[in-house]
Coordinates of C-alpha atoms and ligand atoms in Angstrom, one line a residue:
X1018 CA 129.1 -147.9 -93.4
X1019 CA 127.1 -144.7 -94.4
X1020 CA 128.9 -143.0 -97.4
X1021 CA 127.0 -140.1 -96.8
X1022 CA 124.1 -138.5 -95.4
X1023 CA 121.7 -135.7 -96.6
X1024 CA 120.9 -132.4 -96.0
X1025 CA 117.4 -131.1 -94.8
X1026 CA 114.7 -134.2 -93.6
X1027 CA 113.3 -133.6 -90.1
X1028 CA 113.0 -135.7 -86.8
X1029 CA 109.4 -136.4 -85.8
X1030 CA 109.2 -138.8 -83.1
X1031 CA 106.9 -141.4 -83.7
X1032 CA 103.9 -140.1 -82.1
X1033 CA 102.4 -142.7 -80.6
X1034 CA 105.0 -145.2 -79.7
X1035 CA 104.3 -148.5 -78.6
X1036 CA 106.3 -151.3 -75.7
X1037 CA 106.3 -153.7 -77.9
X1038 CA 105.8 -154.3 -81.5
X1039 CA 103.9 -157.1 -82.0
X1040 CA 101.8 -158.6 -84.8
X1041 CA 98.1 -159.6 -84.2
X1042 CA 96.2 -162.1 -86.6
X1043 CA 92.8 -160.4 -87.1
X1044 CA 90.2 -162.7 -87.2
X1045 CA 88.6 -163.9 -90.9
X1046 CA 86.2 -160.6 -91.7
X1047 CA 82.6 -161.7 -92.6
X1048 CA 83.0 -159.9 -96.3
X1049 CA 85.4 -158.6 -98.1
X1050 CA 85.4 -155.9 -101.1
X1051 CA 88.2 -156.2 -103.4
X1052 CA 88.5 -153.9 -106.2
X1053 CA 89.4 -154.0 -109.8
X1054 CA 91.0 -151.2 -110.1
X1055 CA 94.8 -151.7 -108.8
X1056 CA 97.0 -149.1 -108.2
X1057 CA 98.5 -148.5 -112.4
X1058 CA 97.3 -150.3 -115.5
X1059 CA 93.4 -151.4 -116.9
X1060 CA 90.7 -152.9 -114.3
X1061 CA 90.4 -156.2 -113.8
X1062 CA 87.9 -157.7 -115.6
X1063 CA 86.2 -160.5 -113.1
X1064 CA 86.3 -164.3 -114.3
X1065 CA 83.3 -165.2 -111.7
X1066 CA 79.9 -164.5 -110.9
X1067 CA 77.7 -163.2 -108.2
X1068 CA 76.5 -167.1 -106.5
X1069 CA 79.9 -168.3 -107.2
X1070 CA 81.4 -170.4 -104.5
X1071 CA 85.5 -169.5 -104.2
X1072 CA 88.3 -170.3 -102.3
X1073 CA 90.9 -168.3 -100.6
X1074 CA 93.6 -167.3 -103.0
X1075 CA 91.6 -168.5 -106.1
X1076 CA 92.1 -166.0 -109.1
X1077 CA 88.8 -164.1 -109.6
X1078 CA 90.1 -161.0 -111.8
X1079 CA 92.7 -160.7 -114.1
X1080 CA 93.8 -158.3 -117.4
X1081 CA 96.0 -158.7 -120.3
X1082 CA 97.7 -155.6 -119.2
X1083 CA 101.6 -156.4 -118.0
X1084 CA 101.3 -154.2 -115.5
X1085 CA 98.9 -155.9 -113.6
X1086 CA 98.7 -158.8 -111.4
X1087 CA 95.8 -161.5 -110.9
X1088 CA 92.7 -160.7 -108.1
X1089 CA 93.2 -163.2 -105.7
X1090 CA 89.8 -163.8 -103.3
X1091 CA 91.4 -163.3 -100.0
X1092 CA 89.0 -165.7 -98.0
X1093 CA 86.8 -168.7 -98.9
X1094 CA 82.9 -167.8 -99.3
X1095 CA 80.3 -167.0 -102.0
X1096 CA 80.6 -163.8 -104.6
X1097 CA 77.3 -162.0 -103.4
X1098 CA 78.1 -158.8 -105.3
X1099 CA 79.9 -157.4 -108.6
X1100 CA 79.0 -153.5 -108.2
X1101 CA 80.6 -149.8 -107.5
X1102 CA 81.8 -149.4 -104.0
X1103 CA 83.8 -146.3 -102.8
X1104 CA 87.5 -147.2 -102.5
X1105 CA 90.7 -145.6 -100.6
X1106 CA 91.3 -143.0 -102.5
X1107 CA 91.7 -138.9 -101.9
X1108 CA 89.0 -138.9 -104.7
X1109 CA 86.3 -140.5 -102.8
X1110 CA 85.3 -141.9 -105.8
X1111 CA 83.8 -145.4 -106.5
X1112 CA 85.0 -148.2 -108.2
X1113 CA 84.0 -151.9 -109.2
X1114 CA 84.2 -154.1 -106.7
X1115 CA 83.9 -158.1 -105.9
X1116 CA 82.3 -158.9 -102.8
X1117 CA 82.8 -161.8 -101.0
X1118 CA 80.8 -163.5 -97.9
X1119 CA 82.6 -165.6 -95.6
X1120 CA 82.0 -169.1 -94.9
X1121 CA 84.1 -169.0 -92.4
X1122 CA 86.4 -172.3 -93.5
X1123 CA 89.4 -170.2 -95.2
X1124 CA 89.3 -173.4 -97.4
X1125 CA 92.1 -172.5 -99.8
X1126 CA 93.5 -173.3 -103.5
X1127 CA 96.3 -175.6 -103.7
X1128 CA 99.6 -174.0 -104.7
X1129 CA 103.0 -175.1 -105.6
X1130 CA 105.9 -173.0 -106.2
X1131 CA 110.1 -173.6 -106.5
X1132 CA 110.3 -175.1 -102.5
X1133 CA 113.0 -173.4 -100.0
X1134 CA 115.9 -175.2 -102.5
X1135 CA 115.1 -172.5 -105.2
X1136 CA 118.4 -171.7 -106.4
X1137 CA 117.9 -174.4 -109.2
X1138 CA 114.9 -172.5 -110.1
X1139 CA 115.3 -169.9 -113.7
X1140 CA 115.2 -166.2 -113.1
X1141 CA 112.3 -166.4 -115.8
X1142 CA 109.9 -169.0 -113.8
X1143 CA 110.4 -167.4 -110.6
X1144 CA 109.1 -163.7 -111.5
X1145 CA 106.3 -165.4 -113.2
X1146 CA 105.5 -166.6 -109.8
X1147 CA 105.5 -163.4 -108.5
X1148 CA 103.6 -161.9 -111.3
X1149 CA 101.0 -165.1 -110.6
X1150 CA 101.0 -164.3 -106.9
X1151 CA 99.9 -160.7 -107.1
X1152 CA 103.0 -159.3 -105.1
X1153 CA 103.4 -155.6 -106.1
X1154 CA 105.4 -153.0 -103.8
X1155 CA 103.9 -153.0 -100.5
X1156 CA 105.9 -150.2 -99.3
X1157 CA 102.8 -147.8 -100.7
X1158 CA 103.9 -147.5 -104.1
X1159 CA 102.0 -150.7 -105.1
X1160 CA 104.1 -151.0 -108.9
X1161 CA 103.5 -154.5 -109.7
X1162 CA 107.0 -156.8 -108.7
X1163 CA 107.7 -158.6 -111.6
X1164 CA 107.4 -155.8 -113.6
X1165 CA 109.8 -154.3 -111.8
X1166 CA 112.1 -157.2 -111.9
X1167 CA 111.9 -158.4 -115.6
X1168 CA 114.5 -156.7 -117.8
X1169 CA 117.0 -156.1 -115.4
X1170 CA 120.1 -156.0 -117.0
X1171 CA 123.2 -154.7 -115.0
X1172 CA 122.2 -154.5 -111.3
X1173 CA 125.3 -154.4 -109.0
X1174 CA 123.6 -153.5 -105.9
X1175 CA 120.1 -154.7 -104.4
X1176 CA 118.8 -152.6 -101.8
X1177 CA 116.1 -153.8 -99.1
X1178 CA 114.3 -150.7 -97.4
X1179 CA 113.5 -151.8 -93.8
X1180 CA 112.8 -148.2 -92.9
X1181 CA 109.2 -147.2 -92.4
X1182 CA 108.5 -144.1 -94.7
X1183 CA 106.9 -142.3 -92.3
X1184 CA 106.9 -141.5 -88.1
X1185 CA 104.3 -143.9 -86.5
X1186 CA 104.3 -146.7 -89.3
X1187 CA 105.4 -150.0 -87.5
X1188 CA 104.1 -152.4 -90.0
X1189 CA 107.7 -153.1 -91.3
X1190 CA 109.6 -153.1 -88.1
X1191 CA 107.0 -155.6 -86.8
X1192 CA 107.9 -157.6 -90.4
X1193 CA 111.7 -157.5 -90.0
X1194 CA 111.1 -158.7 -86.0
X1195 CA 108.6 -161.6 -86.2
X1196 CA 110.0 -162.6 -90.1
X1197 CA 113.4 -162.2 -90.8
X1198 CA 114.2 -165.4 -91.6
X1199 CA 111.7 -165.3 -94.6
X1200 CA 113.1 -161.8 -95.4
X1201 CA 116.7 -163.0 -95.3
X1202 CA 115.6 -166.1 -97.8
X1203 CA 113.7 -163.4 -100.3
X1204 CA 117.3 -161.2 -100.8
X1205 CA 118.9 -164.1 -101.3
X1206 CA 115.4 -164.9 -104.1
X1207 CA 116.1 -161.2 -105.2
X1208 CA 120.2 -161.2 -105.6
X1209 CA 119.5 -164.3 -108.0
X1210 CA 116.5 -162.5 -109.8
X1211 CA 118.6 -159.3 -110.1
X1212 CA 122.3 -160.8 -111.1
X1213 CA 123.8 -158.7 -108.2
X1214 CA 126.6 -159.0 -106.3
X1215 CA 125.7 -158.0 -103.5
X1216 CA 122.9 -156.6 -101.0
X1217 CA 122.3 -153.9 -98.2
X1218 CA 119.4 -154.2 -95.6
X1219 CA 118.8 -150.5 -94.8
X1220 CA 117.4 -150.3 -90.8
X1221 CA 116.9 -147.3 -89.0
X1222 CA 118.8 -146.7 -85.4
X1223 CA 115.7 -146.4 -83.4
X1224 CA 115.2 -150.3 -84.3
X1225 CA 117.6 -151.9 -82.1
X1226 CA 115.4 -155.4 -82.3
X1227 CA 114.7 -155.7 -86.0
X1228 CA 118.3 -155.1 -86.3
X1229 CA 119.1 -158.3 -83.6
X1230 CA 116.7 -160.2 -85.9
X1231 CA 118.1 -159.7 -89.0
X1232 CA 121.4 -160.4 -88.0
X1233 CA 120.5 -163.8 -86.0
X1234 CA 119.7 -164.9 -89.8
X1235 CA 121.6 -163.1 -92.0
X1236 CA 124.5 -165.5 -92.7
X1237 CA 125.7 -164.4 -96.7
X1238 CA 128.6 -162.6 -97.2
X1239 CA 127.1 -160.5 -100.0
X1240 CA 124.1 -159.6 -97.6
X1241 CA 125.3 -157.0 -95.4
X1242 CA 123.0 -154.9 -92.5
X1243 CA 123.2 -150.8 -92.6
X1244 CA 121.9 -148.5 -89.7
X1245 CA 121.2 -145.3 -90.7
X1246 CA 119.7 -142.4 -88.9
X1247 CA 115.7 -142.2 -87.6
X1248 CA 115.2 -139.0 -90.1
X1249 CA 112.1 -138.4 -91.9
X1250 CA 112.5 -138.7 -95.4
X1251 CA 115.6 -141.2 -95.2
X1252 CA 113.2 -143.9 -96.9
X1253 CA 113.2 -141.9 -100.0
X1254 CA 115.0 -144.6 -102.8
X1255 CA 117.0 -141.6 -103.9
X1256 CA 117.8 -140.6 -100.8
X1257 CA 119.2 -144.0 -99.6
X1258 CA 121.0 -144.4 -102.5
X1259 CA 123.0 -141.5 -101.8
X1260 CA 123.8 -142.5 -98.2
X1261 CA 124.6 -146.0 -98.6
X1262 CA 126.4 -145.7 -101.7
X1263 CA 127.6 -142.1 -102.3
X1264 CA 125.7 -142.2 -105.8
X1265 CA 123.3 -138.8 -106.8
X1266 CA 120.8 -139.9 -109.3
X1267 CA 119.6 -137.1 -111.2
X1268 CA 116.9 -135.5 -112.0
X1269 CA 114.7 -137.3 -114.4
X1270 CA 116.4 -140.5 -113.7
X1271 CA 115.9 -144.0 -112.0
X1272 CA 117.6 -146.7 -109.5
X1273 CA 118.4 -148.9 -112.1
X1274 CA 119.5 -146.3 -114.3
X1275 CA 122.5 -146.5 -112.1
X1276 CA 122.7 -150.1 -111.7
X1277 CA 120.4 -150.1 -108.5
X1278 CA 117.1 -152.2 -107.5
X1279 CA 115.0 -151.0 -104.6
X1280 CA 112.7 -153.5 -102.9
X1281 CA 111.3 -152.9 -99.6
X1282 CA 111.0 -155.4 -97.4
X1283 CA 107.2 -156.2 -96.9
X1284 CA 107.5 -156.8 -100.7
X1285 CA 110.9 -159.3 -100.0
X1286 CA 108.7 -161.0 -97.4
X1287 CA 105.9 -161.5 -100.0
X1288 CA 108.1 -162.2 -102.9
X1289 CA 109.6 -165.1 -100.5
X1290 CA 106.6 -166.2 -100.5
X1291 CA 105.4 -166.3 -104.0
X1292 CA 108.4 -168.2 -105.3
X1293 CA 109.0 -170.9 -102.7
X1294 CA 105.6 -171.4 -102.2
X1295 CA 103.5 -169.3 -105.2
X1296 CA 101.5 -168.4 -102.4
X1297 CA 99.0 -165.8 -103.5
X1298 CA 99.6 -162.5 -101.8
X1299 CA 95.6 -162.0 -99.3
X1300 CA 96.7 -160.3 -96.1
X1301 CA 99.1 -157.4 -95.3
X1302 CA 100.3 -156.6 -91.8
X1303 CA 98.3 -152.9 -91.2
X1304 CA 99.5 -150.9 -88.6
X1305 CA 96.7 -148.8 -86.5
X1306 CA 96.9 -145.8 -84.5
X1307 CA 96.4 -142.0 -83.6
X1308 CA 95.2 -139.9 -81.3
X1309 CA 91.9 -141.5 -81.2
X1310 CA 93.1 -144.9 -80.5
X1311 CA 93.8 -146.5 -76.6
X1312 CA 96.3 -149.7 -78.1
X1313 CA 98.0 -148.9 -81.1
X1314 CA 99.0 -152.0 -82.8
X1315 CA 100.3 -153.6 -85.9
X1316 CA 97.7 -156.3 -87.5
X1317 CA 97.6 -159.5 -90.3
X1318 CA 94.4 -159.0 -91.8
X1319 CA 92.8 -160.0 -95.3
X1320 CA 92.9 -158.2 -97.8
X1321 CA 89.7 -156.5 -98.7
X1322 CA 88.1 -156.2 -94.8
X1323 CA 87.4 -153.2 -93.9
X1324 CA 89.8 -150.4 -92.0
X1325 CA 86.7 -150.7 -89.4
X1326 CA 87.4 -154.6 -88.4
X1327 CA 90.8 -153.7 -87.3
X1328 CA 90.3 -150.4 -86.0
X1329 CA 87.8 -151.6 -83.5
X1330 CA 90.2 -154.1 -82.1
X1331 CA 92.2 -151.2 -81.0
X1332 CA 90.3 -149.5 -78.4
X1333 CA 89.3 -146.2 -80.3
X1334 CA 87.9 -143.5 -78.1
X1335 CA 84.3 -142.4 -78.4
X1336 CA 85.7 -139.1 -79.7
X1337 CA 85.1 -137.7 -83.4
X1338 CA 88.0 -139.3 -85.5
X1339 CA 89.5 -137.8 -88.5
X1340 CA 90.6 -141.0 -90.6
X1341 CA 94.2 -141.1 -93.0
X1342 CA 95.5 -143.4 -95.0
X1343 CA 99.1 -144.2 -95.1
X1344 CA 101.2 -141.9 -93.2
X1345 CA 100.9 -138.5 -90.6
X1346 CA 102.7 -136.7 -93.7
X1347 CA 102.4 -138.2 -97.2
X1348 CA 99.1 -140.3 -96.3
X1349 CA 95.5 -139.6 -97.7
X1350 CA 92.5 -138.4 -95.9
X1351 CA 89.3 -140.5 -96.0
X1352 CA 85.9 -139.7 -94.7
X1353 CA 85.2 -143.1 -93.2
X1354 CA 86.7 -146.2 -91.6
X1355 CA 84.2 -147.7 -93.9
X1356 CA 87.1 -148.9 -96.6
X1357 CA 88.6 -151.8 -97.5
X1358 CA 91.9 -152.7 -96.7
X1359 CA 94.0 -152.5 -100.3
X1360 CA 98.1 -154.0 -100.8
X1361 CA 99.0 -150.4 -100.1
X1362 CA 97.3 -150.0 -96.9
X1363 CA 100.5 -150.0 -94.5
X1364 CA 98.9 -147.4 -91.7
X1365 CA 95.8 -145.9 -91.0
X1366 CA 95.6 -143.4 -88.5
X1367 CA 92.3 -142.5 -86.1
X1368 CA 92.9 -139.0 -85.0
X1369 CA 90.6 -136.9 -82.6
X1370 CA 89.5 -133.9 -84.5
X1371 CA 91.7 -131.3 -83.4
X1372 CA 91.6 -127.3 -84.2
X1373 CA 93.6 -126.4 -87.3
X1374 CA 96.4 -123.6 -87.4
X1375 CA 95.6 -120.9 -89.3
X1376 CA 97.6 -120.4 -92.6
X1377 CA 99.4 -116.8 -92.0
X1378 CA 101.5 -115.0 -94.6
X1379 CA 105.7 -116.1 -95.2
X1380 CA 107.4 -114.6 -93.2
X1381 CA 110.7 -115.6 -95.1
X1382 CA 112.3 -117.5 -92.4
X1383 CA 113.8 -119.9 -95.0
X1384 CA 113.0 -123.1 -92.5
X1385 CA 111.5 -124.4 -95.2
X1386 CA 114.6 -124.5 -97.9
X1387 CA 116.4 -125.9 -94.8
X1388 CA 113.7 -128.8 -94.3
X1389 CA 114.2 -130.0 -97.9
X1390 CA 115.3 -133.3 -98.1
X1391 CA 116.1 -132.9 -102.1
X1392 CA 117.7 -129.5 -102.0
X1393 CA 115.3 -127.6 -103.1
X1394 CA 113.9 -123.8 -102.3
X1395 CA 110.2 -124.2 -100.8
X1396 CA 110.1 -120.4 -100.3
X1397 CA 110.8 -119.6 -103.4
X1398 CA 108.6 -122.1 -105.0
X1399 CA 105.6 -121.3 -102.9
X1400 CA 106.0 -117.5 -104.4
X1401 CA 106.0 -119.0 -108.1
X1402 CA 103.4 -121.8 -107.3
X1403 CA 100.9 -119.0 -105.7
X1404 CA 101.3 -116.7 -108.8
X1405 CA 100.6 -119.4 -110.8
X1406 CA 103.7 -119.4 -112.6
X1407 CA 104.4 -122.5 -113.3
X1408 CA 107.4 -122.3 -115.9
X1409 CA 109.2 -120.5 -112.9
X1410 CA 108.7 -123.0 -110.8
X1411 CA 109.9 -125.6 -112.8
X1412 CA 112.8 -123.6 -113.4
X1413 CA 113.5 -124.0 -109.4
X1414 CA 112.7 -128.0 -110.1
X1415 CA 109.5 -128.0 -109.3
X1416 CA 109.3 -131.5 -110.5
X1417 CA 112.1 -132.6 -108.5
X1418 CA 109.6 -132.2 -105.5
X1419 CA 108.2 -135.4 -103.7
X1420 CA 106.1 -133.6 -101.7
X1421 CA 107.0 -135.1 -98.4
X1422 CA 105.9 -132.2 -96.6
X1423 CA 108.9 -131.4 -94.6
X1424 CA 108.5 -127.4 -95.5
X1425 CA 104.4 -127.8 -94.1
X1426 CA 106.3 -129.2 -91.1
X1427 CA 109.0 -126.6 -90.4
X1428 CA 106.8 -123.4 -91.0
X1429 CA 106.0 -121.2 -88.6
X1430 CA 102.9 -119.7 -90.9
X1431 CA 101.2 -123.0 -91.5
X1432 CA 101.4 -122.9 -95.0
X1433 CA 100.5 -126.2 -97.0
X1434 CA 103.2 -125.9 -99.7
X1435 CA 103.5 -129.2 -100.6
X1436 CA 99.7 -128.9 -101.0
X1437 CA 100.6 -125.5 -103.5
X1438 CA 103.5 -127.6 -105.1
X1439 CA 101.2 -130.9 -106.1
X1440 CA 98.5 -128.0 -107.3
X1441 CA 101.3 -126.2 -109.5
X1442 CA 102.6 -129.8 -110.9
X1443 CA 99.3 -130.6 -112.0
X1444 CA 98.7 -127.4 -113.5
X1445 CA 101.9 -127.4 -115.4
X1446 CA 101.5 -131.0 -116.7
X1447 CA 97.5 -129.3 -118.0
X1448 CA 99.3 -126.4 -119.2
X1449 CA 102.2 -128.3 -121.0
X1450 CA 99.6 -131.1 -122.2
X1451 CA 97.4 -128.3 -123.7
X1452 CA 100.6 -126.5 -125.3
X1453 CA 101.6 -130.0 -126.6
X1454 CA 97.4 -130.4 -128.4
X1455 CA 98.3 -126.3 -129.5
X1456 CA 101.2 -127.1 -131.3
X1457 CA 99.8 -130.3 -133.1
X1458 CA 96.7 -128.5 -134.1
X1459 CA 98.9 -125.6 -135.8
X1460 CA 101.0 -128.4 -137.3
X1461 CA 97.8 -130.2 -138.4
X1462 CA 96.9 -126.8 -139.9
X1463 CA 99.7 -126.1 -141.3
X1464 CA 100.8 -129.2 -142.9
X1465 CA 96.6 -129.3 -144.4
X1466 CA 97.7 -125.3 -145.9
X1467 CA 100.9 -126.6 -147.7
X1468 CA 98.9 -130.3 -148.9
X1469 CA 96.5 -127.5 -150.3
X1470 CA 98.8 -125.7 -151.9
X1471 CA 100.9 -128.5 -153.0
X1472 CA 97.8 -130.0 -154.3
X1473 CA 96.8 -127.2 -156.2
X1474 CA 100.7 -126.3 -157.8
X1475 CA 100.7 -130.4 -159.1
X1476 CA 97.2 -129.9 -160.5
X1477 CA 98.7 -126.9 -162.5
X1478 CA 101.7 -128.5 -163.4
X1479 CA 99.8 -131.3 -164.4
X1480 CA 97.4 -129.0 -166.5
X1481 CA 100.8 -127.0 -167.9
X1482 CA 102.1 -130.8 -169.7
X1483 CA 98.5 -131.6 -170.9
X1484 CA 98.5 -128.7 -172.6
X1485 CA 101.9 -128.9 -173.9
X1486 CA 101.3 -132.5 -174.8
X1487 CA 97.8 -131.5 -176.8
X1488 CA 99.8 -129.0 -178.6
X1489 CA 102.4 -131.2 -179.6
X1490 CA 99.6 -133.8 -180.4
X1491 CA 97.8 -131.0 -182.7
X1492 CA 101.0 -130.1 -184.3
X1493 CA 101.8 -133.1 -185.3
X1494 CA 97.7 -134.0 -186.2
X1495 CA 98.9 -130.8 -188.7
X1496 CA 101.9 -132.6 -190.6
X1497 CA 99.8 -135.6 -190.8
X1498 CA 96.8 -133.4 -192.2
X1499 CA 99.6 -131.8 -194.9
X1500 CA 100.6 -135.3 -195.9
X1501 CA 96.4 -136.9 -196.1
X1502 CA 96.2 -133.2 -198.0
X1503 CA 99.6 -134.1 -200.3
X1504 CA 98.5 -137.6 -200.9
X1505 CA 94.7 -136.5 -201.8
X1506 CA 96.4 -134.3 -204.3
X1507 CA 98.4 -136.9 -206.0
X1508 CA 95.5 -139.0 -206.4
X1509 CA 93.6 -137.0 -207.7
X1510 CA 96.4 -135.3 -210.7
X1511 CA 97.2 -138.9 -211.1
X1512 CA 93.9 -139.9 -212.3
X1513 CA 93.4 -136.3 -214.2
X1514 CA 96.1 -137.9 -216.1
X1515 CA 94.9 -140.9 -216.6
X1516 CA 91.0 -139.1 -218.1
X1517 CA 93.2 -137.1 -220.3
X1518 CA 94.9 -139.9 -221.5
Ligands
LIG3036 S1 109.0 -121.6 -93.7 FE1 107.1 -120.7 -94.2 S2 107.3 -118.6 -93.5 FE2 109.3 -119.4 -93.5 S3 110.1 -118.9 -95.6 FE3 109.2 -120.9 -95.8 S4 107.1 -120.5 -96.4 FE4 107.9 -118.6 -95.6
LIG3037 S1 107.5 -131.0 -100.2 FE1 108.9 -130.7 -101.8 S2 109.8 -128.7 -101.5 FE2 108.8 -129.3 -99.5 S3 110.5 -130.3 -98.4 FE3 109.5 -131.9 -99.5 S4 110.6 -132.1 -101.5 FE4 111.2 -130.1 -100.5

């Protein structure tokens, strides 16, 4: 039962709904790119080379870095290229990448992991599976699993995000209806991983048959099933914590700080998978639509084929398309469907190009402070952010912001705030990291004018005894001259004597 729910959010229906969510198996792509660069930690530094023959799920990149998992080829074929290729990112920018041809066998590694009886297996060996597998958080975050996982040390509750984060993302509710056996099987993985005592599948109310499915196969007493309500941001971990257990985390401050662990449950699915099986982790369900697109639809497609392969199975018109990553809200634009798919590719919307409002001044309505899922005051942000006072702004908890873009969504002027608040975070981490290199230059200066001036008091003191020591020396050089002098002069009466004898 809900302990509570939160203030602000907003209700978008999901825009382009479907009859039924199904899954379709895209076919093998004829390349794939996969990059080196994963979502945190160093780039992967490739261990084959361009002529190499691999197989799918064969290692071909890995770091030292703990936070990163192995490169897994996602289909069998021959490495034609090691080069820069542009990647999904808001940057644009390019990035090494291994290509791989198809040979169209999907000829695979052999792997091995605990088996369904995996209770006997050590908390130890089964993150290492994870970590071996490649599973990091599908849900979009992309932090490496077993990263997550190692360490944890008083965990009384395991929470499994079934909601999608965002209106029109059906990748997981396609998950929790065609797998929830396999999810079911990777809380149970997860409540012997974490040392908790129990576990709550979070599902929104609008998904009456993921719900059904889960509970066919949800037979554990500490695994219990939650509704909660179809509200945009109710995915937020913070956020869900609060309603299904009545705890605030604050600011500055983590799940686990409060004895919490978060998985969503793309990332149970694959972490299922990784320890009974130590399957690698080389396809991800994808879901595609928009405004541009006839049959939107939810996809199993390697990883590293490009958003194109899948879009065009889904009827897109022959309009112009405007192409986002991720979701309506929080998602990233990209400038072509020429991409590959990545672990944290969950949507990608095709959109007709449409006529943008224009951005008018605030009118101060104050929808926006009422939108705001973490209690926070847009309106008066957006006044600080603008001026470009930042200390302000963080005095309003600026950082507190996860820019979900519920304010954008309520106001009546079109103003991008969320778009002003990431702008004024950045600037006040610059402005905070330059401050920071300030004050260690003074210090450096400082501490360098009081070594001087230490230096040079020593150097005197030092001078002071030397001189003290060279008079002492000298005085006492003049008793022993008085006593050579005293000596001389008894010699020489002595032997004055002696002639006058
Ligand atoms: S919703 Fe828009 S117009 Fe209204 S107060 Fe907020 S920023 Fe101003
Ligand atoms: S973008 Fe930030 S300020 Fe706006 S509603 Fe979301 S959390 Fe609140």
């Amino acid at each position: 039962m809900l302990r509570q729910s939160f203030s602000g959010g907003v209700v978008i229906p999901n825009p382009h709904p479907v009859e039924t969510v199904e899954i379709i198996s895209a076919p093998l792509p004829d390349k794939v790119v996969l990059p080196l660069q994963q979502r945190i930690g160093d780039e992967a530094i490739p261990c084959v080379k361009v002529g190499d023959k691999v197989l799918t799920g064969q290692v071909i990149a890995k770091t030292e870095d703990h936070f990163c998992v192995p490169i897994h080829a996602s289909i069998s074929g021959k490495v034609v290229s090691i080069d820069e290729q542009i990647i999904p990112h808001k940057s644009g920018l390019k990035s090494k990448c291994i290509i791989i041809e198809s040979d169209g066998k999907d000829q695979w590694v052999k792997y091995k992991g605990c088996g369904t009886d995996f209770l006997h297996c050590d908390r130890a060996t089964m993150i290492e599976y994870i970590r071996s597998s490649g599973i990091v958080g599908l849900g979009g975050a992309g932090f490496p699993a077993h990263a997550k996982l190692e360490g944890i040390q008083d965990c009384h509750t395991l929470i499994i995000n079934g909601t999608e984060c965002e209106p029109g993302i059906m990748c997981d509710d396609a998950l929790m209806q065609h797998h929830p056996q396999e999810i079911i099987r990777g809380v149970e993985i997860l409540l012997h991983i974490c040392g908790a005592q129990r576990a709550i599948i979070a599902v929104e109310d609008d998904k009456q048959e993921a719900l059904n499915s889960l509970l066919m196969y949800c037979h554990n007493d500490r695994i219990s099933i939650e509704q909660i309500p179809t509200k945009y941001t109710s995915g937020a971990e913070k956020l869900l914590i609060k309603m299904l257990l009545g705890i605030e985390i604050p600011s500055g401050r983590f799940a686990i700080d409060v004895g919490v662990v978060c998985q969503n449950v793309a990332t149970t699915k694959a972490i299922f998978d990784a320890v009974v099986d130590n399957k690698p982790l080389i396809s991800r369900i994808v879901t595609v639509t928009g405004s541009g697109i006839e049959s939107p639809n939810n996809y199993e497609v390697r990883l590293g084929a490009s958003f194109e392969h899948i879009v065009s199975m889904s009827n897109p018109n022959t309009n112009q398309h405007a192409i986002r990553m991720g979701g309506m809200m929080m998602g990233v634009d990209v400038e072509t469907i020429h991409l590959p798919i990545c672990k944290i590719t969950n949507c990608i919307f095709v959109n007709n190009i449409e006529v943008k409002f224009s951005t008018q001044e605030c009118i101060r309505c104050g929808q926006c402070n009422q939108a705001c899922p973490v209690d926070l005051l847009p309106q008066q942000l957006y006044w600080h952010a603008k001026s470009g006072n930042t200390d302000k702004a963080m005095d309003y908890n600026l950082a507190d912001c996860i820019e979900c873009r519920c304010c954008d969504y309520v106001c009546p002027s079109h103003i991008p705030l969320a778009e002003y608040f990431s702008f004024a975070k950045a600037l006040h981490r610059k402005t905070t990291e330059d401050q920071y290199r300030t004050d260690i230059a003074r210090e450096r200066f400082e501490f360098r004018e009081y070594r001087l001036d230490r230096n040079k008091r020593e150097r005197a003191e030092m001078m002071a005894a030397k001189k003290k020591e060279l008079k002492k020396k000298m005085a006492n050089d003049k008793t022993q001259k008085d006593k050579i002098a005293a000596a001389m002069a008894r010699i020489k009466k002595t032997k004055k004597a002696s002639d006058d004898a």
